[in-house]
Structure formats: structure tokens, C-alpha cells
Coordinates of C-alpha atoms in Angstrom, one line a residue:
Chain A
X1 CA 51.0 51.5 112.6
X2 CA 50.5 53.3 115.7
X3 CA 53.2 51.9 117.5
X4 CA 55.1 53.0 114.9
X5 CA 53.9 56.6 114.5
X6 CA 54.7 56.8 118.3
X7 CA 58.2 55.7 118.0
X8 CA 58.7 58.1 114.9
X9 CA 57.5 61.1 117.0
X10 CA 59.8 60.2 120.0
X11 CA 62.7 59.6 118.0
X12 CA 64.7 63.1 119.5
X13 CA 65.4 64.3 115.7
X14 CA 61.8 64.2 114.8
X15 CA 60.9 65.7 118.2
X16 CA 62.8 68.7 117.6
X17 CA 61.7 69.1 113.9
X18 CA 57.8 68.5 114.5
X19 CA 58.1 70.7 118.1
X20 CA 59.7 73.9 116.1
X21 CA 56.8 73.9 114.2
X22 CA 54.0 74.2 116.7
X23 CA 56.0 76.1 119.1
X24 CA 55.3 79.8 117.0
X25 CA 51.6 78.7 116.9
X26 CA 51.2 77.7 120.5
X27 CA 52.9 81.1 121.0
X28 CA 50.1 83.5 119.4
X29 CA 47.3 81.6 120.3
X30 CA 48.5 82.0 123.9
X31 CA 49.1 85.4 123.7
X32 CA 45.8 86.2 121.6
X33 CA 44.5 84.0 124.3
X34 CA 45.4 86.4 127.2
X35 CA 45.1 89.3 125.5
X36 CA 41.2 88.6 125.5
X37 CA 41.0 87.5 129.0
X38 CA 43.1 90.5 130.1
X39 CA 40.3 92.9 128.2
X40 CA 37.8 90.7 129.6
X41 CA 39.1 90.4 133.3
X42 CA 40.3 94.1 133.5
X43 CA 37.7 96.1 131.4
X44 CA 34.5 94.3 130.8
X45 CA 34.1 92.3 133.7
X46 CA 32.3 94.3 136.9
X47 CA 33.5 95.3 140.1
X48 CA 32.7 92.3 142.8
X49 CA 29.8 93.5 145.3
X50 CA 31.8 92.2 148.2
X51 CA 35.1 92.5 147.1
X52 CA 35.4 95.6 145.3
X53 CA 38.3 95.3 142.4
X54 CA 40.4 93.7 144.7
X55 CA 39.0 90.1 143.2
X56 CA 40.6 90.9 139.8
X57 CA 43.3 89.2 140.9
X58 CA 41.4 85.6 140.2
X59 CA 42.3 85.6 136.6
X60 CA 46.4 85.6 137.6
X61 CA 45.4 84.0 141.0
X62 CA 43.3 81.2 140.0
X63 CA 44.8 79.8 136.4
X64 CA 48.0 79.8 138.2
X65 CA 46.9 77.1 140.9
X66 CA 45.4 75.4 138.3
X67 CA 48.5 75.0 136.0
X68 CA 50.5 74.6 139.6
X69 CA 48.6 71.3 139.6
X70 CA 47.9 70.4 136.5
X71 CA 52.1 70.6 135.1
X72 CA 52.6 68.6 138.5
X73 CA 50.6 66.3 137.0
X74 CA 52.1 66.2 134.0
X75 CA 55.6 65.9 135.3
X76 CA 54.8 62.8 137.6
X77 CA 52.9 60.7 133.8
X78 CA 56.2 61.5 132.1
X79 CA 58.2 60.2 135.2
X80 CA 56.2 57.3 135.6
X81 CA 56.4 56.5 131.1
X82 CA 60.2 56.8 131.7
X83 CA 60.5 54.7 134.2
X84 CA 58.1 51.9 132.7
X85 CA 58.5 52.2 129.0
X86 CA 62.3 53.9 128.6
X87 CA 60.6 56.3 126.4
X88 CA 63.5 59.6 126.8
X89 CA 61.2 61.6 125.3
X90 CA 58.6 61.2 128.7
X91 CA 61.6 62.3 130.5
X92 CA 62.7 65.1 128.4
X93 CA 59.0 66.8 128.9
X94 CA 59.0 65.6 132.5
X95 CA 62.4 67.3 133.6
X96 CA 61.7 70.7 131.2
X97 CA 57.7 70.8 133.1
X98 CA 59.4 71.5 136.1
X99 CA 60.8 74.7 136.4
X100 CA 57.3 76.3 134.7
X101 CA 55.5 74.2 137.2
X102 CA 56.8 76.1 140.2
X103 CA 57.0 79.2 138.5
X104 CA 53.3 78.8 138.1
X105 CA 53.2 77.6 142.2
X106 CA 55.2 80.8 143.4
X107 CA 52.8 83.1 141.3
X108 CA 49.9 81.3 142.5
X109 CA 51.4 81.3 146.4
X110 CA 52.5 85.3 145.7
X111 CA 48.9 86.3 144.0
X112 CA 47.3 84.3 146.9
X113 CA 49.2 86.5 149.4
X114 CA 48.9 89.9 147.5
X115 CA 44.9 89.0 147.7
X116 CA 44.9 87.6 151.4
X117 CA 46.0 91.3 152.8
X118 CA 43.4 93.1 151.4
X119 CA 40.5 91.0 151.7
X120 CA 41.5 88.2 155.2
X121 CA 43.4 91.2 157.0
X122 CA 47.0 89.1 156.3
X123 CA 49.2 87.7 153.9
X124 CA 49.6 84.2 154.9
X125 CA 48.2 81.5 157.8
X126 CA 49.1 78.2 158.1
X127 CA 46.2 76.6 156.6
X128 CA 45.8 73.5 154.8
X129 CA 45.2 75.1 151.2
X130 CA 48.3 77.4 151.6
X131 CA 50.2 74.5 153.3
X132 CA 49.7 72.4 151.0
X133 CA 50.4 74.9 147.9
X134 CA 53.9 75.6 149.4
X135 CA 54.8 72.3 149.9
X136 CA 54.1 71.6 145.7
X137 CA 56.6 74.5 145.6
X138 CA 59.3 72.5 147.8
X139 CA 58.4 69.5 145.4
X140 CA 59.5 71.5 142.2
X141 CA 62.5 73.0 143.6
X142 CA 62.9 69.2 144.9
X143 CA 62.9 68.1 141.5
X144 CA 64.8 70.9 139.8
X145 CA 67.6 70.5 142.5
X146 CA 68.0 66.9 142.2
X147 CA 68.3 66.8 138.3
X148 CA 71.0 69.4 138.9
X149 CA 72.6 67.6 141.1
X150 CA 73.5 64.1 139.2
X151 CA 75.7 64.1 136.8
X152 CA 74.6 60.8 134.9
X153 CA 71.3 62.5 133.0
X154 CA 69.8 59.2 132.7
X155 CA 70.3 57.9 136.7
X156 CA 69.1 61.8 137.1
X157 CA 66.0 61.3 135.2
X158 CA 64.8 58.3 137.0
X159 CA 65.6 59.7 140.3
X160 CA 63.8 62.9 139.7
X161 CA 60.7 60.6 138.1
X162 CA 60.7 58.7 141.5
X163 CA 60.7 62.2 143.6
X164 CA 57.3 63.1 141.3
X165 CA 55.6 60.0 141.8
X166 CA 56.0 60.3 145.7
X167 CA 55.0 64.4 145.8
X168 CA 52.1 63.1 143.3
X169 CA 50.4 62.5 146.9
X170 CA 50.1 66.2 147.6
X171 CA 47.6 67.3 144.6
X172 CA 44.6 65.4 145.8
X173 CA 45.1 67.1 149.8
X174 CA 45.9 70.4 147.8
X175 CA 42.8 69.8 145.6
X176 CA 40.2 68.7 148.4
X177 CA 42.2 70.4 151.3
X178 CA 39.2 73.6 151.1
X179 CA 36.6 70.8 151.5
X180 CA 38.6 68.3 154.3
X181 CA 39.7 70.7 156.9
X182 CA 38.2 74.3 157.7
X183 CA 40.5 76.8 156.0
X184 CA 40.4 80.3 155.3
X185 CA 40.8 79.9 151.7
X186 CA 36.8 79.5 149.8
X187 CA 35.9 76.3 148.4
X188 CA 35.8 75.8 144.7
X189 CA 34.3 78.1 142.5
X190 CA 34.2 76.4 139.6
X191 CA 33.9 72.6 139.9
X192 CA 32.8 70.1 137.0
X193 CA 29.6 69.0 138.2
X194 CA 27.8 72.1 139.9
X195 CA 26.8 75.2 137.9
X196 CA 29.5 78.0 139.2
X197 CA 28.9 79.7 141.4
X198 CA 30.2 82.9 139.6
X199 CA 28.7 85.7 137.2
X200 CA 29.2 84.3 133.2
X201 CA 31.2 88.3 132.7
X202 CA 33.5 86.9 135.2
X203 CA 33.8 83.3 134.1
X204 CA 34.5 84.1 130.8
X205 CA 37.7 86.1 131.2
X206 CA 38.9 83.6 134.0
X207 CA 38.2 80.8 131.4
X208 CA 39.9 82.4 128.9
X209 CA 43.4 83.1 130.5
X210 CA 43.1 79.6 132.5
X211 CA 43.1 78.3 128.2
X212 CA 46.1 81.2 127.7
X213 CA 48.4 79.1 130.6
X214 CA 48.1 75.9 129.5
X215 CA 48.7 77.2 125.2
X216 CA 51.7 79.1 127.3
X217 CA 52.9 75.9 129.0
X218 CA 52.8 74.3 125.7
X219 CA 55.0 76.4 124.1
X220 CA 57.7 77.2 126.2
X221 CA 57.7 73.2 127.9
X222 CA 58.6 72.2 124.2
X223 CA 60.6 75.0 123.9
X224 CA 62.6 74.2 127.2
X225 CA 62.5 70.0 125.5
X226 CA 63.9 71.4 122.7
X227 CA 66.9 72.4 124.3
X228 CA 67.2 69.6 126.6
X229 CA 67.1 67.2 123.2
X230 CA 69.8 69.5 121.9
X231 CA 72.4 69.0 124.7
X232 CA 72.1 65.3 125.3
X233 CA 72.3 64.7 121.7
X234 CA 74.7 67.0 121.1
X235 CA 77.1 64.7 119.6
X236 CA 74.4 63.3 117.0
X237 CA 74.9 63.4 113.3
X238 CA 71.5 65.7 112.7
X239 CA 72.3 67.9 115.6
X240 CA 75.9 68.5 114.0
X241 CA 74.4 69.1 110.6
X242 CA 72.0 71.0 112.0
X243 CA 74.6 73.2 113.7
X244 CA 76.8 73.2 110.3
X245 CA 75.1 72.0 107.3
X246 CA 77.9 72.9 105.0
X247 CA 79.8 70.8 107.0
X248 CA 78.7 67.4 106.2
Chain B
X1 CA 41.2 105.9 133.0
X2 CA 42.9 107.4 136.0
X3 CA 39.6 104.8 138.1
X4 CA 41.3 102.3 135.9
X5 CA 44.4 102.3 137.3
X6 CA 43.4 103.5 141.0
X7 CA 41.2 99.5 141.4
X8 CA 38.8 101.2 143.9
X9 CA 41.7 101.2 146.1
X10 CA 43.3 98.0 145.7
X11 CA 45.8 99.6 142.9
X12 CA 48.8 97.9 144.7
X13 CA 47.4 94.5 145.3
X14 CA 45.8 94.0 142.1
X15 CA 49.0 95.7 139.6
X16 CA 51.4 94.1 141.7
X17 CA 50.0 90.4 140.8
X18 CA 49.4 91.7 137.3
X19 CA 53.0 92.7 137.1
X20 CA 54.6 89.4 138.5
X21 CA 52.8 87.3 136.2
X22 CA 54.0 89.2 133.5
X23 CA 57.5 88.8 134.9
X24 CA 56.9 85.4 135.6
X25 CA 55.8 84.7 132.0
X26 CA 58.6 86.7 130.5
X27 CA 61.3 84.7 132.1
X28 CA 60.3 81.6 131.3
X29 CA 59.7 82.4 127.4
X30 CA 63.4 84.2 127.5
X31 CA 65.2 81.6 129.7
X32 CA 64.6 78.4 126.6
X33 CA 65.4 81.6 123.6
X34 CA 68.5 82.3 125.3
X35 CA 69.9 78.6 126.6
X36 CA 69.1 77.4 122.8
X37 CA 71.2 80.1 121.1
X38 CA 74.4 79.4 123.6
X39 CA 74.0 75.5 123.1
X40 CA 74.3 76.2 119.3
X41 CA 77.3 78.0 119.6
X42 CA 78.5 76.0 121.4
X43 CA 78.2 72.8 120.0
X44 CA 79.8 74.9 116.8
X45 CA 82.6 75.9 118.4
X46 CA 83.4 72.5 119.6
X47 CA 82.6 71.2 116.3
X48 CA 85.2 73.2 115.1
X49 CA 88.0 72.5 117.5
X50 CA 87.6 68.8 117.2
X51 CA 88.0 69.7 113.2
X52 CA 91.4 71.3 114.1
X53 CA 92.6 68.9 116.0
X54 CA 91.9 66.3 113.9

């Protein structure tokens, strides 16, 4: 029954069908989402005793490395699926996660920098946070480069999904890099076992446009499937209907 | 409103980060909008030279 439900869902046609429905919902929730946390980070929340309103760049700067990681993440499971089970599906989300993924990395590396000058006196060191953040960058454009570069889809796939598996090394040093070595970059703020170490008027908003990323990953990583699941199967019966229903 | 947009200072920092990530966002919801409508057209148009030729 299961198994069964899970090969429905990752049949392409029904992928497309069931994905074009969530995808407008995913959308306003997102954007509802950041709307809040944007009132919340901008308005209500109150200026930092230290930093001034220079640390209102957390809510871009912070969800941002989070999703940086967290679509990696998701890009190496749906490599390693489609290399164990066949599933296309695993690849299609795998290959669409990664230009969003390092969209997310370059805003997170850019806010990171834009917040450096003000507050550390420079835009970048050589540390092992920043380091590390860049080279998840490299491993995206990695990814997106390679795909690009194969002609066979299918051999591209698996040799992109083998690329992911090997960068996956890179998120547990970018993720415990503040807490091996001495950067500049703080230590956590929020962490899952200790109480916060940050005001609730603050948390709040930061919590609520980390939530906004990940509904906005949702919908535009199926959106970006979608597509992929419309070129390869391009020369399918239901994508031909679906292009000319008349026609058939 | 004119403190609102001033940031104590940090108006450039903090609106320039702001702005990316709009841009950033924007970008990627366009970039799957856009590639979807020229895939449909033109899967159609090869639909209907293959009819012609036919």
C-alpha cells in the first residue's frame, strides 16, 4: 500500500499534477510568512545594545546560512536515493535544489560581508566559518556546472549525486567550524539544546523568516522540478496532451 | 520614518542586504515562471512540425 502510494507519487505525470497544486499555497504561506518576520525584524523588534541596528541584518543573514545548509543537505539524500533506489524523481529535486542552494550560500556569504564591515572593521578574513561557507558555494556551482556539462541527463545525474555525497563532508566543519577552531564569526545563537541566547522580540521575527525560506524553497524547488519533469519527458503522451489537448 | 530608513547609521549595510535578498528571491521565483512557459512552446511547436511532416 505504501510502496505503492510511493511509486504513484514519483510516477513524473502525477509529480507534475500533485506539485502544481501545492506550489500556489507554498507561495502565500511564504510570503505571508516573510511579510510577518519583515514587520517583526524591521519594526517591532529593538535596536541591539551593542550593535546598534546594524544586527538587523540576522533575519536575511542567518536563515540564509541555514537554508545554505539545509538545501545542501537535501541535494546530497536525493543524490544518494538516485543512486540506490533509481528513483528519477530523487534526482529531479536533487539537480533543481541546487541552484537555490547557492543562491541562498552567496546571500548568506554577501550579508555576512555587508555585516563584517560595520561591526569586525572588514569585509571578509580567512577564517574557518567564512572558509568553509565559500567552499559550499564552490560545491553548488560544482554541481550546477557539471549537470551542465553532460549531455546524457541520466550519467549527468549520477555524477552530480556523487559530487554531493563527497561536498556532504563540508556541512558538519561549516556547522561546528565556530566551536573547533577560533574564528571571528560568534558561536551559535540559537542551538537545540540550550535556551538562546537572544531576546524572544528578536527570536521571533528570525524564526519567522527562517520558516518563510524553507516554504520559499518549497515552492520554487518544485517549481524548478516541474520544469525539469517537463523537458525530459517531453516526448510523453501526457506532456503532449498536456501541451495540446485538442490534439489527441 | 525618516530614523526608519537612516538604521542609526548602518542604512547602507542593513538596506543593501535587505535589497539582495529581495533580488535574490525574485530571480529564483522568475527564472522556473519563465523556463516553463518557453518549454511549452516549445514542445508545441515541435509538436506541430512533426504533424507537418508527417
Amino acid at each position: 500500500m505504501i510502496v505503492r502510494f510511493f511509486h504513484r507519487m514519483a510516477s513524473p505525470m502525477h509529480f507534475y499534477r500533485i506539485a502544481g497544486l501545492f506550489v500556489p499555497w507554498l507561495g502565500v504561506l511564504s510570503a505571508a510568512l516573510l511579510l510577518a518576520g519583515l514587520y517583526g525584524g524591521l519594526v517591532l523588534a529593538p535596536t541591539d545594545y551593542q550593535q546598534g541596528e546594524s544586527y538587523r541584518i540576522i533575519f536575511i543573514h542567518v536563515p540564509a546560512a541555514w537554508m545554505s545548509l539545509f538545501i545542501y543537505v537535501v541535494m546530497a539524500a536525493g543524490g544518494l536515493i538516485s543512486l540506490v533506489w533509481r528513483i528519477k524523481l530523487a534526482e529531479v529535486i536533487a539537480i533543481s535544489s541546487a541552484p537555490i542552494g547557492a543562491s541562498f550560500t552567496f546571500l548568506a556569504l554577501v550579508t555576512g560581508s555587508l555585516w563584517g564591515k560595520p561591526m569586525w572593521g572588514t569585509w571578509w578574513v580567512w577564517d574557518a566559518r567564512l572558509t568553509s561557507e565559500l567552499i559550499l558555494l564552490f560545491l553548488y556551482l560544482g554541481v550546477i556546472a557539471l549537470y551542465g556539462a553532460i549531455e546524457d541527463k541520466r550519467v549527468a545525474a549520477r555524477a552530480v549525486a556523487i559530487l554531493a555525497l563527497v561536498g556532504v563532508v563540508n556541512i558538519p566543519i561549516i556547522h561546528y567550524s565556530v566551536e573547533w577552531w577560533n574564528t571571528l564569526h560568534q558561536p551559535a545563537t540559537i542551538t537545540k539544546f540550550d535556551k538562546p541566547s537572544i531576546h524572544l522580540s528578536m527570536l521571533v521575527p528570525l524564526l519567522l523568516m527562517a520558516l518563510a525560506f524553507k516554504l520559499y524553497y518549497a515552492t520554487v524547488v518544485l517549481m524548478r522540478a516541474r520544469c525539469e519533469v517537463l523537458e525530459r519527458e517531453r516526448n510523453s503522451r501526457w506532456v503532449q496532451s498536456l501541451v495540446e489537448p485538442a490534439a489527441r | 520614518m525618516k530614523e526608519f530608513f537612516a538604521m542609526g547609521g548602518y542604512a547602507f549595510y542593513v538596506w543593501t542586504s535587505y535589497g539582495l535578498a529581495l533580488v535574490v528571491l525574485t530571480i529564483n521565483l522568475l527564472a522556473p515562471i519563465r523556463q516553463r512557459r518557453r518549454l511549452l512552446t516549445d514542445i508545441a511547436r515541435r509538436m506541430r512540425r512533426a504533424r507537418r511532416e508527417r
